[in-house]
Coordinates of C-alpha atoms in Angstrom, one line a residue:
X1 CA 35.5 50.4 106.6
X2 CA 38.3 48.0 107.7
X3 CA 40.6 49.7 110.4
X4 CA 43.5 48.3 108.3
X5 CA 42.4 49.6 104.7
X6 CA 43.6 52.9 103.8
X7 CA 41.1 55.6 103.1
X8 CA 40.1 56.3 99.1
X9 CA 42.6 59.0 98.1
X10 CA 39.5 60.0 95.6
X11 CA 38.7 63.4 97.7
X12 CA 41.9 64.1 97.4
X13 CA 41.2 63.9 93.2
X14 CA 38.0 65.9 93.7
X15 CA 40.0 68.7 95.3
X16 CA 42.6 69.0 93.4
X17 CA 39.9 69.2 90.2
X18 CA 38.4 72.1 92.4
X19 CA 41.7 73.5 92.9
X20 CA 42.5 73.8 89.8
X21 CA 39.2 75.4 88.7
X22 CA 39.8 78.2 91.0
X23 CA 43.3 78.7 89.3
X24 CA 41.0 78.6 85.8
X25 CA 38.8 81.4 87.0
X26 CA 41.6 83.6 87.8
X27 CA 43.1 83.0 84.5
X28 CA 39.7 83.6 82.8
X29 CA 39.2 86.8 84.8
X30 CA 42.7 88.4 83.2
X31 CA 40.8 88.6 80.0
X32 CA 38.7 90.8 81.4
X33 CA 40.7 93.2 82.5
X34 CA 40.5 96.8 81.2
X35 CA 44.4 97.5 81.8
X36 CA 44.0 100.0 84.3
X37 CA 45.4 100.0 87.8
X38 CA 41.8 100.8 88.8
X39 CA 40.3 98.1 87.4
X40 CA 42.8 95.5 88.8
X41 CA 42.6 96.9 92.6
X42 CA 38.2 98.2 92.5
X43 CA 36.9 96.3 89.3
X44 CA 36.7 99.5 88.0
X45 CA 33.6 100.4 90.7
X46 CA 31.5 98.0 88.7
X47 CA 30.0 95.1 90.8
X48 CA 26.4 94.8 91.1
X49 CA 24.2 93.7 94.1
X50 CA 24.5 89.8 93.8
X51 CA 28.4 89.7 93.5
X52 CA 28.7 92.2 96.1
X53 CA 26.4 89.7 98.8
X54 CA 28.7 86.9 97.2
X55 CA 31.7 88.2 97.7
X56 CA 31.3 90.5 101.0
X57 CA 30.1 87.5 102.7
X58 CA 32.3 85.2 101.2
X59 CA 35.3 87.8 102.4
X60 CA 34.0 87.6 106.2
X61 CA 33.6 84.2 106.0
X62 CA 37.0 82.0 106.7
X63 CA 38.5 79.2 108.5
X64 CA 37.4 81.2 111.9
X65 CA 33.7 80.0 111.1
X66 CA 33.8 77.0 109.7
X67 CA 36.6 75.1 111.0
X68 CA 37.0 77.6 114.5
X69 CA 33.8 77.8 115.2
X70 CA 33.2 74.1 115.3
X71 CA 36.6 73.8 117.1
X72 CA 35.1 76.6 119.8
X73 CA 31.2 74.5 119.9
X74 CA 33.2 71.6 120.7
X75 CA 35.2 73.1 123.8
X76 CA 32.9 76.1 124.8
X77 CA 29.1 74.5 123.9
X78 CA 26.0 75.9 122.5
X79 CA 27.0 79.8 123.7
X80 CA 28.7 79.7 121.1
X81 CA 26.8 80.7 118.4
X82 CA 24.6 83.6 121.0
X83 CA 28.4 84.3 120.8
X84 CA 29.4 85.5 117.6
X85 CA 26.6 84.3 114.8
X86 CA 23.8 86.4 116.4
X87 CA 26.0 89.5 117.2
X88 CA 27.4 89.3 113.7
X89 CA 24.0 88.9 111.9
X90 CA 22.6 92.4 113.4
X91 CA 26.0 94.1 113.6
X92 CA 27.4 93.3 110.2
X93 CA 24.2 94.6 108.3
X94 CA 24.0 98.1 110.6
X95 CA 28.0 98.3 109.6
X96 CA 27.3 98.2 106.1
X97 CA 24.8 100.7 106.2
X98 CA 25.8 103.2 108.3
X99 CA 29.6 103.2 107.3
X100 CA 30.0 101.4 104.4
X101 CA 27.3 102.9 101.8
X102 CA 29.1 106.4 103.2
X103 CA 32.4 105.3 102.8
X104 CA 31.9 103.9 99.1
X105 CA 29.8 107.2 98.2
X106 CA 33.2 109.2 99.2
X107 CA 35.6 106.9 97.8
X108 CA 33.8 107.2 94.5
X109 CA 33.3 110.9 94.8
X110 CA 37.2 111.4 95.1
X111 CA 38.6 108.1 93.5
X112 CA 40.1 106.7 96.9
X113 CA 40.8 102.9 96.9
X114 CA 42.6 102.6 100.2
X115 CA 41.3 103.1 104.0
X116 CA 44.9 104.7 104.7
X117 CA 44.1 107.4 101.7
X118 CA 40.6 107.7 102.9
X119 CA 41.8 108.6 106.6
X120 CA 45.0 110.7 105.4
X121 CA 42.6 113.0 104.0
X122 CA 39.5 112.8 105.9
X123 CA 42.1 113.4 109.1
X124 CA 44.4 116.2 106.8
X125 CA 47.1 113.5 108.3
X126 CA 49.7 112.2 105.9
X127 CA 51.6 110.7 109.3
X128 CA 48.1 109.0 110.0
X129 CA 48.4 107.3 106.5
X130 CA 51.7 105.9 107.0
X131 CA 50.7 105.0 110.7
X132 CA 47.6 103.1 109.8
X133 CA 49.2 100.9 107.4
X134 CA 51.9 98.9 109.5
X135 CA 48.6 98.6 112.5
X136 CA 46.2 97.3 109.5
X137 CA 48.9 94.7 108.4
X138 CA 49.8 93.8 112.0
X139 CA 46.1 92.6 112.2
X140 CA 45.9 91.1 109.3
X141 CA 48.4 89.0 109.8
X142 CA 47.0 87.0 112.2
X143 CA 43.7 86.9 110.1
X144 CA 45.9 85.0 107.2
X145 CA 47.0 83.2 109.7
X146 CA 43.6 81.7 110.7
X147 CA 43.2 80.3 107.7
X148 CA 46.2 79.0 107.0
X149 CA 46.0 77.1 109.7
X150 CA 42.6 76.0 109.8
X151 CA 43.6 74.9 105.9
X152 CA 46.7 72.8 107.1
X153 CA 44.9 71.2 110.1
X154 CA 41.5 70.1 108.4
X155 CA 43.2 68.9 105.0
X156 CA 45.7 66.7 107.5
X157 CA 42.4 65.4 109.7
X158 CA 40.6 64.5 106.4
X159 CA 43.4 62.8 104.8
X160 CA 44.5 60.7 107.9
X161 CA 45.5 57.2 107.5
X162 CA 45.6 57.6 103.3
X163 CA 49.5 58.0 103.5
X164 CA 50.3 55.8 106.5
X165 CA 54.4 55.0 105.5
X166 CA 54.5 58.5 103.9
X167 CA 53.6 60.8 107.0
X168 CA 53.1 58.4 110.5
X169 CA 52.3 60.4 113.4
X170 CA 52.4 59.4 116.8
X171 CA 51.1 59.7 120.3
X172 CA 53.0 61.0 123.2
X173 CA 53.4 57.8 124.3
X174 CA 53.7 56.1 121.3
X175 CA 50.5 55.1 120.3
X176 CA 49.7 55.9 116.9
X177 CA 48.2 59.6 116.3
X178 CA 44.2 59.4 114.6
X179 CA 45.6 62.0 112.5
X180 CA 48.2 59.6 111.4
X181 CA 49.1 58.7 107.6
X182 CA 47.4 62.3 107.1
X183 CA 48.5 64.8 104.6
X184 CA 51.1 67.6 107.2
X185 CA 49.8 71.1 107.7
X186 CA 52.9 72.4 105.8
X187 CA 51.9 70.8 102.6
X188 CA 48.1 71.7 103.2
X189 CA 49.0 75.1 104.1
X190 CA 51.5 75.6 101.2
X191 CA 48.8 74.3 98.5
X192 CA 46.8 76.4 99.0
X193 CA 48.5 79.5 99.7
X194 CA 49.6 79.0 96.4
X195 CA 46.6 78.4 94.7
X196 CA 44.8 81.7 96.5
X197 CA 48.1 83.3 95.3
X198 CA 47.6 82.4 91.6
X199 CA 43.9 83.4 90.9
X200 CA 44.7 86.7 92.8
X201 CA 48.1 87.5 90.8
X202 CA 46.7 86.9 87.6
X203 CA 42.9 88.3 88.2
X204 CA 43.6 91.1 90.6
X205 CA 40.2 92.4 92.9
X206 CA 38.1 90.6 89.9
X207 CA 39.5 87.4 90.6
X208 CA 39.0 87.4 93.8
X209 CA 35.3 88.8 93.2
X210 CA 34.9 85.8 90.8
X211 CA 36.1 83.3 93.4
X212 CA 34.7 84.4 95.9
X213 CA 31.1 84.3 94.3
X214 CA 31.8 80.6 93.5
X215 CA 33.2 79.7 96.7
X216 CA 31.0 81.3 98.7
X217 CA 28.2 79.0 96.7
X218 CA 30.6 76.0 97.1
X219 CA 30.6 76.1 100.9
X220 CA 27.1 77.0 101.4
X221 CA 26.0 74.0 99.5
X222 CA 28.6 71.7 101.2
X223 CA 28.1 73.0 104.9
X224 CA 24.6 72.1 104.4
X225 CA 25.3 68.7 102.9
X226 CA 28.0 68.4 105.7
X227 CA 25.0 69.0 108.1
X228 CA 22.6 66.1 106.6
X229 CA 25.0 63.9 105.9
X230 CA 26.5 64.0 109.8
X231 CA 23.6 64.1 111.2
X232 CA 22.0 61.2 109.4
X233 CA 25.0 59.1 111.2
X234 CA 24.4 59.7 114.0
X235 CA 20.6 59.0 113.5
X236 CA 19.6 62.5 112.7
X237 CA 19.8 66.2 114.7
X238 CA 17.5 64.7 117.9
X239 CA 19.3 61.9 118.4
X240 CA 23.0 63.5 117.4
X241 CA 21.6 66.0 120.2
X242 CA 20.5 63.6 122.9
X243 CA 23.9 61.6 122.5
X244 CA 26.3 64.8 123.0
X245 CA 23.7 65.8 125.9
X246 CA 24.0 62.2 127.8
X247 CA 27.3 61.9 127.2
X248 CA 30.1 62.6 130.5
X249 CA 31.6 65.5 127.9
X250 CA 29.1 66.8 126.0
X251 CA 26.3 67.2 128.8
X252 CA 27.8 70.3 129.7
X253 CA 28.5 72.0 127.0
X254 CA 24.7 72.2 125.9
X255 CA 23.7 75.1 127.9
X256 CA 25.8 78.7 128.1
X257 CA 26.0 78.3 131.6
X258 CA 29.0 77.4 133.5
X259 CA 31.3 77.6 130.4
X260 CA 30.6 81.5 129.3
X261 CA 29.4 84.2 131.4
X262 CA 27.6 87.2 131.1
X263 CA 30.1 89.6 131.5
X264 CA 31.9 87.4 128.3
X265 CA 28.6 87.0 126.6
X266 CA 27.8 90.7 126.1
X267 CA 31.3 92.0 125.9
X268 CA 31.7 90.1 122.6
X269 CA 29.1 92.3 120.9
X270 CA 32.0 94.3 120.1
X271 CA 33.9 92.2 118.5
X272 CA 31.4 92.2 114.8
X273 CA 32.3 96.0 114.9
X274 CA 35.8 94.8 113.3
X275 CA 33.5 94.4 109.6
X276 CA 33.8 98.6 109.9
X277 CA 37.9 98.7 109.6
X278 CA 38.5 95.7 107.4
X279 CA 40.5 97.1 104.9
X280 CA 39.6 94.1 102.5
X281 CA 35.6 95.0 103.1
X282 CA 36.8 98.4 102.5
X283 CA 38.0 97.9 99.1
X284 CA 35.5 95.8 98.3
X285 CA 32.7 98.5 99.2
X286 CA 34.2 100.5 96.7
X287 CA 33.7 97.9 94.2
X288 CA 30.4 98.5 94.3
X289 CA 28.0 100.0 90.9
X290 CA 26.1 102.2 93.0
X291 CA 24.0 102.4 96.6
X292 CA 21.9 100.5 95.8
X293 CA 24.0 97.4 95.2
X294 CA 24.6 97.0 98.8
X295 CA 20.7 96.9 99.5
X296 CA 21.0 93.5 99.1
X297 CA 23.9 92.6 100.8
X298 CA 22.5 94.7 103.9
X299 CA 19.5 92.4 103.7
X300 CA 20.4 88.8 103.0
X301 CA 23.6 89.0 105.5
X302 CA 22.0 87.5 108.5
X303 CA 20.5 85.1 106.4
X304 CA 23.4 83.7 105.0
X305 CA 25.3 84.1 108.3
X306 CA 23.1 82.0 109.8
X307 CA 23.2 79.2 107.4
X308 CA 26.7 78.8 107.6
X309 CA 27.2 78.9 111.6
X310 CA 24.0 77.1 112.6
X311 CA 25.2 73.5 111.2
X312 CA 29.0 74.2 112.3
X313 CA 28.0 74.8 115.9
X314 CA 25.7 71.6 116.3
X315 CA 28.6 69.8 114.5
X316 CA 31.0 70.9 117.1
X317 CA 28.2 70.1 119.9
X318 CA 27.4 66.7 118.2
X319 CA 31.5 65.7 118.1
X320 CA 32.1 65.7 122.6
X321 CA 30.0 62.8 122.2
X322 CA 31.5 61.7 118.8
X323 CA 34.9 62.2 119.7
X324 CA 35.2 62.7 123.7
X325 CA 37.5 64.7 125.6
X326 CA 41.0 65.6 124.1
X327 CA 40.2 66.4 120.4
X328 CA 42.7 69.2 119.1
X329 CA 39.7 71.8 117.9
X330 CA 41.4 72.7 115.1
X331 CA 40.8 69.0 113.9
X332 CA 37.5 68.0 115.7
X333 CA 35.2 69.3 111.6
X334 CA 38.0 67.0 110.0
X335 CA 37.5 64.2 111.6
X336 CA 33.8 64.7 112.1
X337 CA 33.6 64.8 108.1
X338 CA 36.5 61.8 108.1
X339 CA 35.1 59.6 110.9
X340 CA 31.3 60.2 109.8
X341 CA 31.0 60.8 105.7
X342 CA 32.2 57.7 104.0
X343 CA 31.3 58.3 100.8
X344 CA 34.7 59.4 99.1
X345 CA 33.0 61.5 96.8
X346 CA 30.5 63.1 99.2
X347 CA 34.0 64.0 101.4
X348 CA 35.8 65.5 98.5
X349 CA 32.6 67.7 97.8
X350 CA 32.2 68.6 101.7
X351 CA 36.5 69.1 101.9
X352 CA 36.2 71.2 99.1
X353 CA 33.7 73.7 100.7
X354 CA 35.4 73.8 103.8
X355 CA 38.7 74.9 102.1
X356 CA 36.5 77.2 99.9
X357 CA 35.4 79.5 103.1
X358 CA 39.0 79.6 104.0
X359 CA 40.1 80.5 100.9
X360 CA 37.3 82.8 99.9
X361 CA 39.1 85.5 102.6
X362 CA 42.3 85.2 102.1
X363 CA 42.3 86.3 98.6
X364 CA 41.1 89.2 99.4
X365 CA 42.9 89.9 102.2
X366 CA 46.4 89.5 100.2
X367 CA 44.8 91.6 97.3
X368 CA 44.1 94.5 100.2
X369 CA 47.4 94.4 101.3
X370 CA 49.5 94.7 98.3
X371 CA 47.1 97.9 97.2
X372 CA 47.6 99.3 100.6
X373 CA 51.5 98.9 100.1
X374 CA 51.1 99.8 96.5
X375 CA 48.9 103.0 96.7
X376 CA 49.5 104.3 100.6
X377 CA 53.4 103.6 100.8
X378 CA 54.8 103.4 97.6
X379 CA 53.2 105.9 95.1
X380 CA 52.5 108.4 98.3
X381 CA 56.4 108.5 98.6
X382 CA 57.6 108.5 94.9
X383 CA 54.7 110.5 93.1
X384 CA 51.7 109.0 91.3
X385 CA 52.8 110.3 88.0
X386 CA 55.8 108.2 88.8
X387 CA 55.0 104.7 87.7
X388 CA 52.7 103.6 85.2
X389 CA 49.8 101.3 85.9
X390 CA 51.8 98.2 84.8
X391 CA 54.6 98.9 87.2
X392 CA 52.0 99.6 90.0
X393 CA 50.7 96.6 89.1
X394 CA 53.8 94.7 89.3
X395 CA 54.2 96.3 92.5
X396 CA 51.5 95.0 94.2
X397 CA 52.2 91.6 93.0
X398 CA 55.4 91.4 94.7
X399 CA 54.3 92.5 97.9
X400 CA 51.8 90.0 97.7
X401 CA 53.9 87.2 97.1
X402 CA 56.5 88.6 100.0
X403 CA 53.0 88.4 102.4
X404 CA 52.4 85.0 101.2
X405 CA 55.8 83.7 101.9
X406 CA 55.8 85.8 105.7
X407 CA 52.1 84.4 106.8
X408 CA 53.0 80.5 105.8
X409 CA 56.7 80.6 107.9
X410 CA 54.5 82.0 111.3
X411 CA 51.5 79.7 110.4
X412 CA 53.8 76.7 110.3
X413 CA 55.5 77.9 113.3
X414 CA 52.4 78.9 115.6
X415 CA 50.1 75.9 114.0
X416 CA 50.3 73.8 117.3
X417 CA 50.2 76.3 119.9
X418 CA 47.3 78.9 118.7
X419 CA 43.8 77.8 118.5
X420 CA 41.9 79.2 115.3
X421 CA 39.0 80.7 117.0
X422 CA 41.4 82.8 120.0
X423 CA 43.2 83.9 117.1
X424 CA 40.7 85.1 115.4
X425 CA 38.7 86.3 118.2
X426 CA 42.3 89.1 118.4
X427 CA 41.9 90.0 115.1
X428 CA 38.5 91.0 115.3
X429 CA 39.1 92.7 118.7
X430 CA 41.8 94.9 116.8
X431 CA 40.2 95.9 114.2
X432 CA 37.0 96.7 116.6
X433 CA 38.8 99.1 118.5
X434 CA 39.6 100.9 115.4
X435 CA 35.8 101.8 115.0
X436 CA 35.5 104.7 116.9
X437 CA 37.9 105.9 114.3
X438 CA 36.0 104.9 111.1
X439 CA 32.3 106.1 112.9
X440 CA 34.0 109.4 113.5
X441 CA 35.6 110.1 110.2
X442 CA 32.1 109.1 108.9
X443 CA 29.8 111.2 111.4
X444 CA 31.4 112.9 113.8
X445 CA 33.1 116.7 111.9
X446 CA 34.7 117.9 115.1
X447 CA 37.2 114.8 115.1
X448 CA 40.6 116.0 114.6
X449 CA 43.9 114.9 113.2
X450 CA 45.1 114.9 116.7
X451 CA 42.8 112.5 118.2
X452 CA 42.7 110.4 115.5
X453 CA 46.7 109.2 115.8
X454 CA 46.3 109.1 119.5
X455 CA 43.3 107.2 119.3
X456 CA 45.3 104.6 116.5
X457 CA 48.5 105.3 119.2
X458 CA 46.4 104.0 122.1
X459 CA 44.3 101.1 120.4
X460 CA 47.7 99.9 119.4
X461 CA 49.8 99.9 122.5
X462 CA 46.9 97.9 124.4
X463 CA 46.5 95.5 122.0
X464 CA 50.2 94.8 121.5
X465 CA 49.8 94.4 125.5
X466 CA 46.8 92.4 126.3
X467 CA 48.0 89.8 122.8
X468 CA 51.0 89.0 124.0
X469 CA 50.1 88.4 127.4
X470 CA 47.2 86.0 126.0
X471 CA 48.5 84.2 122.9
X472 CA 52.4 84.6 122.8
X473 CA 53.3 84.4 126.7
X474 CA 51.7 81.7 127.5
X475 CA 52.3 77.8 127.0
X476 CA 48.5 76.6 127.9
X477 CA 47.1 74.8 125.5
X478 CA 44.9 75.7 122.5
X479 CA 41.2 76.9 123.7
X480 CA 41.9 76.7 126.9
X481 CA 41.3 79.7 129.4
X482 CA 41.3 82.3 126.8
X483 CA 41.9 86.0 128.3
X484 CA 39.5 87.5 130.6
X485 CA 39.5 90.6 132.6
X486 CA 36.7 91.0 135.6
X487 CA 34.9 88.4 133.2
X488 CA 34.8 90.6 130.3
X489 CA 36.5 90.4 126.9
X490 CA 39.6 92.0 126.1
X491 CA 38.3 94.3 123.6
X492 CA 36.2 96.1 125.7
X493 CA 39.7 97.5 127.3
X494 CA 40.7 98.2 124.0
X495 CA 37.8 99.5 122.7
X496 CA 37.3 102.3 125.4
X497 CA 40.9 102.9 125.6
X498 CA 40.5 104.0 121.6
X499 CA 37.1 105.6 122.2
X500 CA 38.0 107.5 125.1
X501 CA 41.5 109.0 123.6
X502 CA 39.7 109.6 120.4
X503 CA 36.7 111.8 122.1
X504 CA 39.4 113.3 124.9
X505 CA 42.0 114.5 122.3
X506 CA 39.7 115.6 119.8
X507 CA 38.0 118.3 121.8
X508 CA 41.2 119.9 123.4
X509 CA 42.6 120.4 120.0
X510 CA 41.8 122.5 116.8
X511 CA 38.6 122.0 114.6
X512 CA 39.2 120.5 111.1
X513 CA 39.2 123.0 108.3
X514 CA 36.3 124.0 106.9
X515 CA 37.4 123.2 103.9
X516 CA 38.1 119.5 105.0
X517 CA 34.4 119.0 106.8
X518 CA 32.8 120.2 103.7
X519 CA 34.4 117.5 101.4
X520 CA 33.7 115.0 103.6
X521 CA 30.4 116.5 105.0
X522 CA 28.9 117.8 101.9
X523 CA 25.6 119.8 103.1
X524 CA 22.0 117.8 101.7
X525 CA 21.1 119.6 98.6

């Protein structure tokens, strides 16, 4: 392509076709629902084994592994995926079998739809309720955030130079920007907030089942065309290899050594934990038909994990020889997909995907929060004889759309400054430390109400701590230094600071009722 000719704006046609399929499906999943507040926040408990892999993976899928992990490949090297893709694969599927077939056997059994409602009772805490719910949106927040982000950054990298008089950007020192002429991560960010925002306000959990499903195929099937297509430029995967490993920044980033230790390495198997406190996963475990329905997901997990993160972590390997030192890493998938796929159709397909793994979790993760607000905070305080389903309904619509509003203002404000993968990376470490909490409310009956706020109390404070310190006191730039201490990750502190409280307080204080242990502990018949 001439330097001088503006790109095709065709992908930019081909995503706003998919775009607005995605908005169809949540139109066309209204007519199915039943009318009940059940159905529009659990599907009415009736998803069976294939939507549930679809949309469970789909849901732990985002921007953090498509466009961060590429980003993280790029600065940190092949480690990478030891990292996070092999923990996650084994940890994920032991997670949804030891918690989350209990938790959805329970939550049908009594009709919860909430985590907070679960733990209120398991715990006999209505204070626990209330407390969990600010902690759960605190880290969620920055979880929206991710993709947000990710979506603003990649959309502006694989629209650069189309709009060159509309949105010029610039160099330090004056140079033009390679992101130049590029679509601005508020505009990126905006779209598609509001397009995740439609399908989920008119389709409730079922739209968000349904799009998930489909996107979750979408960015399979691109990642993997992605892969080919990027790695045919650069004269297939040896050759892409041998080019990063000869080349002055790349060289070193293909082995773990020297760029992640082994303190980090096997610290971060604690991170995948995070998949047992998700309140999203959590409602979308007790979408589930019947046990059985997650046999599958438990099974094909890995699998799928591993087809998505394999070809984003040689991408991001394959771009320090591609792109060099000094790549944002938010960007470096963009402009691997802009520099490398030509074909304006073939990067409207692959754009699509990408925006489709970002998309496919924040549906749900909007959906989880305006049940939570809806269920836990509203109808706890008023009575649940006090609205009808339509007004609960409408409720958690508006929170929604007040969540929506609050994540784009910080995503546009912390889009330069926090890298996608770090931020993600806290997420995960929060909701890890909250583990201990959801293995003992599953398995352990002599956990008490007690140590289960002082456990939330203590997981809290350090987080707060160790996050600020990390991400918001601190002017170094993105995916640089990240947070260490004696070597290890952060959430190892936080993790045994929750653990320790939660075991400590526990036994000094009174015993659950019996009452309480049986419902939740219900003896094998």
């Amino acid at each position: 392509m001439n330097p001088a000719e503006a790109p095709s704006t065709l992908p930019l046609f081909i995503l706003s076709g998919y775009l607005a399929l995605l908005l169809g499906l949540g139109v066309v999943s209204s007519r199915f629902f039943r009318g009940t507040s059940a159905d529009y926040f659990v599907v009415s408990r009736s998803i069976g084994p294939f939507l549930l892999l679809m949309s469970i993976f789909g849901t732990t899928m985002t921007g953090f592994a498509i466009v961060g992990s590429t980003g993280k490949a790029y600065t940190s090297g092949i480690g990478v995926y030891g990292l996070m893709a092999s923990w996650s694969g084994l940890i994920h599927s032991a997670v949804f079998f030891l918690i989350g077939i209990r938790m959805w056997a329970v939550g049908k059994r009594y009709g919860y739809v909430t985590q907070c409602s679960y733990f209120r009772d398991r715990f006999e805490s209505p204070t626990l309720g209330y407390a969990l719910f600010p902690v759960l949106v605190l880290l969620v927040i920055p979880y929206l955030l991710v993709g947000v982000i990710a979506a603003g950054k990649f959309l502006q990298s694989t629209t650069a130079g189309m709009f060159p008089e509309a949105f010029p950007l610039l160099r330090p020192d004056g140079s033009p920007s390679p992101l130049s002429g590029g679509l601005p991560p508020w505009i990126g960010g905006g779209v598609i907030c509001l397009i995740v925002l439609g399908y989920v306000f008119f389709g409730g959990l079922r739209g968000a089942v349904w799009a998930n499903t489909f996107q979750t195929l979408v960015f399979m099937g691109a990642g993997i065309l992605a892969f080919v297509m990027i790695s045919g430029r650069m004269g297939g995967p040896a050759e892409a290899s041998r080019l990063a490993a000869e080349s002055v920044f790349g060289g070193a980033r293909m082995a773990r050594e020297g760029l992640i230790g082994h303190a980090q390495f096997f610290s971060y198997c604690l991170i995948p934990l995070s998949v047992g406190m998700f309140p999203h996963l959590f409602q979308h475990w007790l979408t589930a038909r019947s046990a059985k329905s997650f046999r599958l997901t438990v099974i094909a997990h890995p699998v799928c994990i591993m087809i998505v993160w394999l070809p984003c972590i040689l991408i991001g390997m394959w771009s320090a020889a591609q792109l060099g030192a000094g790549s944002n890493p938010n960007a470096v998938l963009g402009r691997m997909v802009n520099d490398l796929v030509h074909s304006p159709v073939l990067l409207g397909v692959v754009a699509a995907g990408v925006l489709a793994a970002i998309m496919s979790s924040l549906d749900s993760q909007f959906m989880c929060l305006g049940t939570m607000f809806t269920q836990d905070i509203v109808v706890r305080r008023f009575g649940k004889h006090r609205f009808s389903d339509r007004e609960k309904i409408l409720l958690a619509r508006g929170f929604i759309v007040m969540i929506v509003a609050i994540t784009y203002g910080l995503a546009l404000y912390l889009q330069d400054s926090a890298h996608v993968f770090d931020l993600g990376v806290w997420c995960f470490s929060g909701f890890a430390s909250l583990f201990p909490l959801a293995f003992a409310a599953a398995y352990w009956k002599r956990a008490t109400r007690a140590g289960a706020l002082a456990s939330l109390a203590a997981a809290t404070v350090t987080w707060l701590v160790l996050f600020y310190r990390d991400i918001l006191a601190t002017d170094r730039p993105p995916g640089v230094d990240e947070l260490l201490i004696f070597g290890m990750m952060p959430v190892v502190f936080i993790f045994g600071a929750a653990l320790v409280t939660l075991v400590t307080v526990s036994l000094a204080t009174q015993p659950p009722r019996p009452e309480t242990v049986e419902k939740f502990f219900p003896p094998k018949s």
